[in-house]
Structure formats: C-alpha cells, structure tokens
Tab-separated table of C-alpha atoms and ligand atoms in Angstrom:
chain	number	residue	atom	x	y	z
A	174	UNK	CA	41.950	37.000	-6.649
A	175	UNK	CA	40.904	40.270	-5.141
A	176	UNK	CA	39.362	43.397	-8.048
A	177	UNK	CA	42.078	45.773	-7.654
A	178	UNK	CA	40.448	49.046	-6.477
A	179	UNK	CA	39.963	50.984	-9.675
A	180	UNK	CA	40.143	54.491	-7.277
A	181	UNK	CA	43.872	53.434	-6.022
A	182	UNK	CA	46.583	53.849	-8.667
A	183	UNK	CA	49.449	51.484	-9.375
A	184	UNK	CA	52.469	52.766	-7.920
A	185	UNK	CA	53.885	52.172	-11.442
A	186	UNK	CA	51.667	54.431	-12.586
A	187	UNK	CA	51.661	57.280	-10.421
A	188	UNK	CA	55.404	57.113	-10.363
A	189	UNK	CA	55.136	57.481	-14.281
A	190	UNK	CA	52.670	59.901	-14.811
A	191	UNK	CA	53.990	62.088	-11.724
A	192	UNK	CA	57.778	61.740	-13.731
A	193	UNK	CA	56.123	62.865	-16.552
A	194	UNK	CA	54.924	66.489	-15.118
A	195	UNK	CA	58.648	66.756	-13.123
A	196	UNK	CA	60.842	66.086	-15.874
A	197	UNK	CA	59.320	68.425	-18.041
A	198	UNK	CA	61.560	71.796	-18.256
A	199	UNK	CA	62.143	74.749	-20.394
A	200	UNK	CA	64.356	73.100	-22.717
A	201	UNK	CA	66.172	76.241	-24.991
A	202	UNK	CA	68.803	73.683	-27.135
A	203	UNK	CA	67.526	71.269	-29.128
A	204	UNK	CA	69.643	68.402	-31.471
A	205	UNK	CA	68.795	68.562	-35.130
A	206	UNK	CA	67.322	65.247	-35.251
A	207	UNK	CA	63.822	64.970	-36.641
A	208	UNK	CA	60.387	63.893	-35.174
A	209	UNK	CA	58.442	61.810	-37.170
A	210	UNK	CA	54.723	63.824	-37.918
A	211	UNK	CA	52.972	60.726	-37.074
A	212	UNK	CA	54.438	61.511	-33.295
A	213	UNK	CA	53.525	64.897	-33.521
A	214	UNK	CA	50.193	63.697	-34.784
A	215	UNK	CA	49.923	61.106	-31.854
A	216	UNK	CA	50.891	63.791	-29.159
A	217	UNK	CA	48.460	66.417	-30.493
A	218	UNK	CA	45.688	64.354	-30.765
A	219	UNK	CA	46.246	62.887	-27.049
A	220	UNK	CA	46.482	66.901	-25.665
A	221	UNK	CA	43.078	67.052	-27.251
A	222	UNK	CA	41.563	65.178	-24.238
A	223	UNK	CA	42.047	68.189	-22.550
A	224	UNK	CA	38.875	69.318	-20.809
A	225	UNK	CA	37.439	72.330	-22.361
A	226	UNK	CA	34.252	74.015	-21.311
A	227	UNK	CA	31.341	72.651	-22.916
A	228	UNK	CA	33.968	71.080	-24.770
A	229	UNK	CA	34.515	73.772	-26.961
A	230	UNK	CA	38.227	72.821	-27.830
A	231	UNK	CA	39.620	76.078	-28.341
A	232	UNK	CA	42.495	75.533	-29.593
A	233	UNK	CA	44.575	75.838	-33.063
A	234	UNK	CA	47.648	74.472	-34.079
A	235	UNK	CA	50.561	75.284	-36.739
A	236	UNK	CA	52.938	73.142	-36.903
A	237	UNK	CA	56.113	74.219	-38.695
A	238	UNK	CA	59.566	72.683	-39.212
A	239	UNK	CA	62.048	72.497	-42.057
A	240	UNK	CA	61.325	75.346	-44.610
A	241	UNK	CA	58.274	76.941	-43.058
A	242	UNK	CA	60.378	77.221	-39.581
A	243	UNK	CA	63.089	78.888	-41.237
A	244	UNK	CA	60.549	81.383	-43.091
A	245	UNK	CA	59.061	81.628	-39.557
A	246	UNK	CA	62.109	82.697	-38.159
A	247	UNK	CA	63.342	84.914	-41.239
A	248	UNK	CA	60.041	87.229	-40.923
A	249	UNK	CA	60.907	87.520	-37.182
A	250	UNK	CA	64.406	88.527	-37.044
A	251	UNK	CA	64.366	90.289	-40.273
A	252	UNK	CA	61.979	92.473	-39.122
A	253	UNK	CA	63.894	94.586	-36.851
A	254	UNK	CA	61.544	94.744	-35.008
A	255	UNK	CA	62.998	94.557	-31.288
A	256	UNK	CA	60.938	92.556	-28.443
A	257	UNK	CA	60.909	96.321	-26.462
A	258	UNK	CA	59.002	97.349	-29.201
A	259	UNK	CA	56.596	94.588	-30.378
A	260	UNK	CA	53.092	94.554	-28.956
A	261	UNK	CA	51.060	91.447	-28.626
A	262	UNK	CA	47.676	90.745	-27.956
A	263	UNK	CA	47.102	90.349	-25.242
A	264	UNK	CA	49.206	90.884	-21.736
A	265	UNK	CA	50.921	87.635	-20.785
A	266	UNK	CA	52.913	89.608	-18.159
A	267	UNK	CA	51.309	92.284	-15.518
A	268	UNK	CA	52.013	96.043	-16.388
A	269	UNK	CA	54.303	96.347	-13.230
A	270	UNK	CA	55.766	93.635	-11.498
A	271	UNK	CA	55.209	93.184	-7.672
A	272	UNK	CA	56.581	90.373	-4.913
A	273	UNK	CA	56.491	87.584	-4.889
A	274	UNK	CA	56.363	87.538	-8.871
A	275	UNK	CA	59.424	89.937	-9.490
A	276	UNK	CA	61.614	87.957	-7.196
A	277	UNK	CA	60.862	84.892	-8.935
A	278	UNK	CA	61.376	86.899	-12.550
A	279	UNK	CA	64.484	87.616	-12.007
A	280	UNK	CA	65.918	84.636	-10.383
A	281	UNK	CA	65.153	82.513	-13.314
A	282	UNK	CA	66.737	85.372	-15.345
A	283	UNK	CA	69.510	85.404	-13.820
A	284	UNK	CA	70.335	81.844	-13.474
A	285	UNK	CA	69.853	81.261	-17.221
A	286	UNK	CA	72.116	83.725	-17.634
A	287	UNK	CA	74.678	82.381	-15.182
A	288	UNK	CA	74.495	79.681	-17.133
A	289	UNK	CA	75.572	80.779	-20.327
A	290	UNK	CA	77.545	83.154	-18.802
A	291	UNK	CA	76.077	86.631	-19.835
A	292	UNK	CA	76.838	89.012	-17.285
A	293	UNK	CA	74.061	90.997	-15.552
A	294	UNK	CA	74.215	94.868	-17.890
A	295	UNK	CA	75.462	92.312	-21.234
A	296	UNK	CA	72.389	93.626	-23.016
A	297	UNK	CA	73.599	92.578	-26.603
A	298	UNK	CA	73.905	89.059	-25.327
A	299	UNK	CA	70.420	89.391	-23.461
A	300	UNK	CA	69.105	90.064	-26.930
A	301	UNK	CA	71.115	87.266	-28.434
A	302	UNK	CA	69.934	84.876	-26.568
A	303	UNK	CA	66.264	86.381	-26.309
A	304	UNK	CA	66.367	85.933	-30.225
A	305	UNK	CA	67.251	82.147	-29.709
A	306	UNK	CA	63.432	82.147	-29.248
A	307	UNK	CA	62.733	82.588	-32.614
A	308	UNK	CA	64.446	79.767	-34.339
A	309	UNK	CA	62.862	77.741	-31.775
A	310	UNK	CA	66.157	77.209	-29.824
A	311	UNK	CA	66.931	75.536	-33.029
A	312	UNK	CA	64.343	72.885	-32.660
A	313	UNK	CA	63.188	70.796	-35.678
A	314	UNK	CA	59.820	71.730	-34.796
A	315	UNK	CA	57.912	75.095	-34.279
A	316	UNK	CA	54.702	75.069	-33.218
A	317	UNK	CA	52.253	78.346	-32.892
A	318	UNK	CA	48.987	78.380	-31.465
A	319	UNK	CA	45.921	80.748	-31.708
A	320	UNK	CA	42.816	81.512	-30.214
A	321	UNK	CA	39.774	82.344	-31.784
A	322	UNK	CA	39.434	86.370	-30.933
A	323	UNK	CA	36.395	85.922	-30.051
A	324	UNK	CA	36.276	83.285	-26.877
A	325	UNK	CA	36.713	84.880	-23.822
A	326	UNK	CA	39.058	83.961	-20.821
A	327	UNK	CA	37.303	80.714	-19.362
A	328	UNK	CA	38.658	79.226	-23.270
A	329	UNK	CA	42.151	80.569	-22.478
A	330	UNK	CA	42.314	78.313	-18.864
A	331	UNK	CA	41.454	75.481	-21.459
A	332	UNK	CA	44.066	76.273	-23.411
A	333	UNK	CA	46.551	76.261	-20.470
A	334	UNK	CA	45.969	72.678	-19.729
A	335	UNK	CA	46.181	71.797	-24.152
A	336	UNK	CA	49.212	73.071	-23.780
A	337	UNK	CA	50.604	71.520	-20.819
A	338	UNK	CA	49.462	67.991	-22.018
A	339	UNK	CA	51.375	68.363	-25.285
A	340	UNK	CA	54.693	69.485	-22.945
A	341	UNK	CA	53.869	66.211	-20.742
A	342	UNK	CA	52.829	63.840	-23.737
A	343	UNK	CA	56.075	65.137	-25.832
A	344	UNK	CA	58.353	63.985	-22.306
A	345	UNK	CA	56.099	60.179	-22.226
A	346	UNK	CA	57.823	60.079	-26.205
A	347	UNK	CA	61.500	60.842	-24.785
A	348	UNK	CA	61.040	64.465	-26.312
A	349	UNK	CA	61.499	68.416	-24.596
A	350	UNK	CA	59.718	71.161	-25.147
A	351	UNK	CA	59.900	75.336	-24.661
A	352	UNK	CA	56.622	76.848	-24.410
A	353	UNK	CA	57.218	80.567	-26.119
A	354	UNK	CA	55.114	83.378	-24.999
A	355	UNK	CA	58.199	85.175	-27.155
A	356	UNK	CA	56.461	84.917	-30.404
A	357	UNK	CA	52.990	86.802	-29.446
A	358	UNK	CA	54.066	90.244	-30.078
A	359	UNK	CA	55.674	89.089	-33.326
A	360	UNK	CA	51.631	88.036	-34.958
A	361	UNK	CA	52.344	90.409	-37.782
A	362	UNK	CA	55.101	88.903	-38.907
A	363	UNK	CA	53.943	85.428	-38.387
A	364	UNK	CA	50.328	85.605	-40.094
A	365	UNK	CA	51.416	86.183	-43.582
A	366	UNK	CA	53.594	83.283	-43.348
A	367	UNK	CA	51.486	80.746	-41.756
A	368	UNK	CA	48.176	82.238	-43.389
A	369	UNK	CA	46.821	82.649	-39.896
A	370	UNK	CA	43.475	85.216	-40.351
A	371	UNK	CA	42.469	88.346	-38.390
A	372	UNK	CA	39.885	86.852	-36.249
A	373	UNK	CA	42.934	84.398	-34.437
A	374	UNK	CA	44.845	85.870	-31.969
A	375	UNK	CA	48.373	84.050	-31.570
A	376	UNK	CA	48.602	83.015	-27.941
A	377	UNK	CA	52.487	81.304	-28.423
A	378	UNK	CA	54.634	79.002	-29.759
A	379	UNK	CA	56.201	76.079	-28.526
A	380	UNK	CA	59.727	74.595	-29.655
A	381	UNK	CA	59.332	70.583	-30.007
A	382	UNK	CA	62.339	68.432	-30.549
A	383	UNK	CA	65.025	66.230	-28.664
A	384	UNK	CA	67.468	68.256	-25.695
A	385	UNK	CA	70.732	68.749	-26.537
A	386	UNK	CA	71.975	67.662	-22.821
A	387	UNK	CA	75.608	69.430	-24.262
A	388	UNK	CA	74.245	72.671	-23.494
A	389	UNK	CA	74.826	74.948	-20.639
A	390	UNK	CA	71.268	76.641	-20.973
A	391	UNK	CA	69.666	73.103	-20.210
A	392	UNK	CA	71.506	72.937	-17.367
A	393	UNK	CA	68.867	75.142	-15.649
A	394	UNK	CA	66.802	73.891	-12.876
A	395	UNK	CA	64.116	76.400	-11.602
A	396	UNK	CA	62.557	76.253	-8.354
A	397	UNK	CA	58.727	75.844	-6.566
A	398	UNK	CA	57.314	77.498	-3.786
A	399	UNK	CA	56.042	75.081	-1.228
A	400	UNK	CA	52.845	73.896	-1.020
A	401	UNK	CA	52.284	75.723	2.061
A	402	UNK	CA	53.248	78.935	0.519
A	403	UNK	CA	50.274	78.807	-1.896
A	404	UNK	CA	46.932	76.519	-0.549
A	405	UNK	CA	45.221	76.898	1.991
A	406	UNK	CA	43.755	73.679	3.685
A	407	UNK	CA	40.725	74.201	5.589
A	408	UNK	CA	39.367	71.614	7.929
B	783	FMN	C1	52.970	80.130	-21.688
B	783	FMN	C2	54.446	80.194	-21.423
B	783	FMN	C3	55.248	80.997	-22.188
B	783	FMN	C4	56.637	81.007	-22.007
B	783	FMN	N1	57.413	81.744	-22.844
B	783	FMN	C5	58.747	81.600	-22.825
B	783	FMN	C6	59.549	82.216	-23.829
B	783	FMN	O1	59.064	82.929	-24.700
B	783	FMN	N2	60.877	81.966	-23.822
B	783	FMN	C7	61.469	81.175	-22.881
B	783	FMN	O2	62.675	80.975	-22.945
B	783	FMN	N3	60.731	80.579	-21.903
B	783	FMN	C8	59.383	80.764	-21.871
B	783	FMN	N4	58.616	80.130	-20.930
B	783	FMN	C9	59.246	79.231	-19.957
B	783	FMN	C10	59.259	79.752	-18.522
B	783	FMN	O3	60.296	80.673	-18.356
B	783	FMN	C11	59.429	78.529	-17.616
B	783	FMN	O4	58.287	77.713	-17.729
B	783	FMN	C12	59.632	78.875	-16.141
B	783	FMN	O5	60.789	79.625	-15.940
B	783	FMN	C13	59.696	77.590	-15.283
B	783	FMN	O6	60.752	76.762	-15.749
B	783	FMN	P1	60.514	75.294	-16.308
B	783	FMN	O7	59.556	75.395	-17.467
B	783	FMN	O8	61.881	74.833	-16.760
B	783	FMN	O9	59.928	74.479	-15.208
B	783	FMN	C14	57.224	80.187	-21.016
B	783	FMN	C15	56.382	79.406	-20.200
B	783	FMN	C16	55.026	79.413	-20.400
B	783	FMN	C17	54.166	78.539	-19.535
C-alpha cells in the first residue's frame, strides 16, 4: 500500500475543518441549556495551541455562568451607564469611519435589525437590543478576556487567533458563540465583580452556549468580500 502523502489532506478533513470556520456566526440567542465545564475546559485548553510570539500566551480567561453571569450583567445594566458614554481601553473601532468599512457597518446593522424588525430611527429598541449584549444574549456562559496592560500589539494579533480557535473549537462540539467587543467600555463595572486587577486590560467577552435556531436574530447571514477584492497575487 502506498504512504499517504502527509502534505495532502483528506478530503474528510478539509471538508471538516473548512465547515468548522464557515459555520461559525455571530450567534445573539442562545437556549438555556448548560455546557458541561469539562467542555469548556476541553475547548479552552485546545485554543491554547494558538501560536503566540515567543509563545508568550497572552491571554486570560473568566469564565462566568449561573450566578456570577447574572452579577456580571447586574453591574452592567445597573449602571446606567449608556454604551455612548462608556470608554474602553483601547479603540476597537477607528475614530471616523471611511469606505469600504462604513458600508459594511451598516449593512450588518441594518440587516440585524431587519431581522428583528427595529426600524431604522427606533433608537430605544437599538438600545434594547444593544443591551442583549450584556446578558450574553442569554447564554449559559459568559466569558471575558484580558490582556496584560503591559504587552504591546504583536500579543493582541495572538490573541485574535485564541479567540477565533475557541469560536471554531466551540462549533467542532455542536456549540455557537458571539464574540463581544460590547463589554470593553464596561471594565469598571466588570473588575470588581470578577476581581480582575489594574494591570489587565479587558479586551471582550464572548457568549458560549447552544443557538436557539427559533430566533429571528440568528437568522442573519453576513457577507465576504471576494478574494480578489482584498490579496494581491503576484507572480
Ligand atoms: C472581537 C469582536 C467583537 C465583536 N463584538 C460584538 C458585540 O459586542 N456584539 C455583537 O453583537 N457582535 C459583535 N461582534 C460580531 C460581529 O458583528 C460579526 O463578527 C460580524 O458582523 C461578522 O458576522 P459573523 O460573525 O456572523 O460572521 C464582534 C466580533 C468580533 C470579532
């Protein structure tokens, strides 16, 4: 029998791993039912084969769900604090947006919107459903994640891909997720609660938990720009 070539890739596997990346989506309803921790466990510790620069491994993790979600939540929305007027961090978004960014802004905007049917000036319901974010679209499990201050951009592209492997390992385990840029500007609120110290910044959170397919909001589908858009192929 011939070695199979180790550099060519199953089509079983390519079709897995690539339906892995594709099916994961913002999910923002989630059914009540429960992860085990020893999945959570599992899924975090895979997402820690991330690569990391000089393997630093920047990344921290605080995973919440029943009573320590709700207080979560509670210290957010009891706050009063309103999203116009909370200040992260650090700037996830640019100070002004510009095309092709805007245009892409505001169609995913608008279709989750069109979804649930909140017409275009329906700023109470904007708000509503911006608050969603902060009982985790009702998730049974809140995650937030910091950053040591101190480590400097190159540990924030690591980050990026820790994150994305938890989104992909959580859809290999039949599970959605929400990344949450939404609780950043909330740190104040979210420190005393989770004990996380001054020298962490809080980078986001991430709702973890089964789709509720019932939903309108899930029904989103965003779009990609062609390849051909956005690399450049030189010969
Ligand atoms: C780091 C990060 C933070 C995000 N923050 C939020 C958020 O706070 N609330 C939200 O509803 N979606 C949030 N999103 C989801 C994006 O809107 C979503 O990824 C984008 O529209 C593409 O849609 P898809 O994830 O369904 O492919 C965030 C995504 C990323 C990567």
């Amino acid at each position: 029998m011939l070695a199979r070539d180790k550099n060519k890739p199953l089509l079983d596997e390519t079709a897995t791993v690539d339906e892995a990346i594709t099916s994961r989506r913002s999910v923002r309803a989630f059914l009540p039912d429960a992860v085990p921790e020893s999945m959570i466990r599992e899924i975090l510790d895979v997402s820690s084969w991330a690569p990391s620069g000089t393997n630093m491994q920047p990344w921290r993790v605080y995973v919440t769900s029943g009573e320590t979600r709700e207080r979560v939540s509670r210290a957010i929305l009891d706050s009063g604090l309103r999203a116009e007027h909370a200040r992260g961090e650090y700037k996830y978004y640019p100070d002004k947006f510009f095309e092709p960014y805007y245009a892409r802004r505001r169609a995913v905007g608008y279709a989750l919107y069109g979804h649930l049917g909140i017409g275009k000036r329906d700023v109470d319901q904007m708000r509503a459903q911006h608050d969603r974010n902060f009982v985790f679209f009702d998730a049974p499990v809140g995650m937030i994640f910091t950053i040591d201050r101190r480590l400097n951009q190159g540990s924030w592209v690591d980050y990026g891909m820790f994150l994305q492997n938890i989104m992909i390992a959580a859809r290999a385990r039949g599970l959605h997720t929400c990344p949450q840029a939404a609780f950043a500007p909330y740190h104040q609120q979210i420190r005393p609660v989770l004990g996380i110290t001054d020298d962490e910044i809080v980078v986001c959170g991430m709702a973890l938990g089964y789709e509720d397919a019932s939903k309108p909001e899930n029904r989103l589908r965003t779009e990609r720009a062609p390849v051909d858009d956005w690399a450049v192929f030189s010969r």
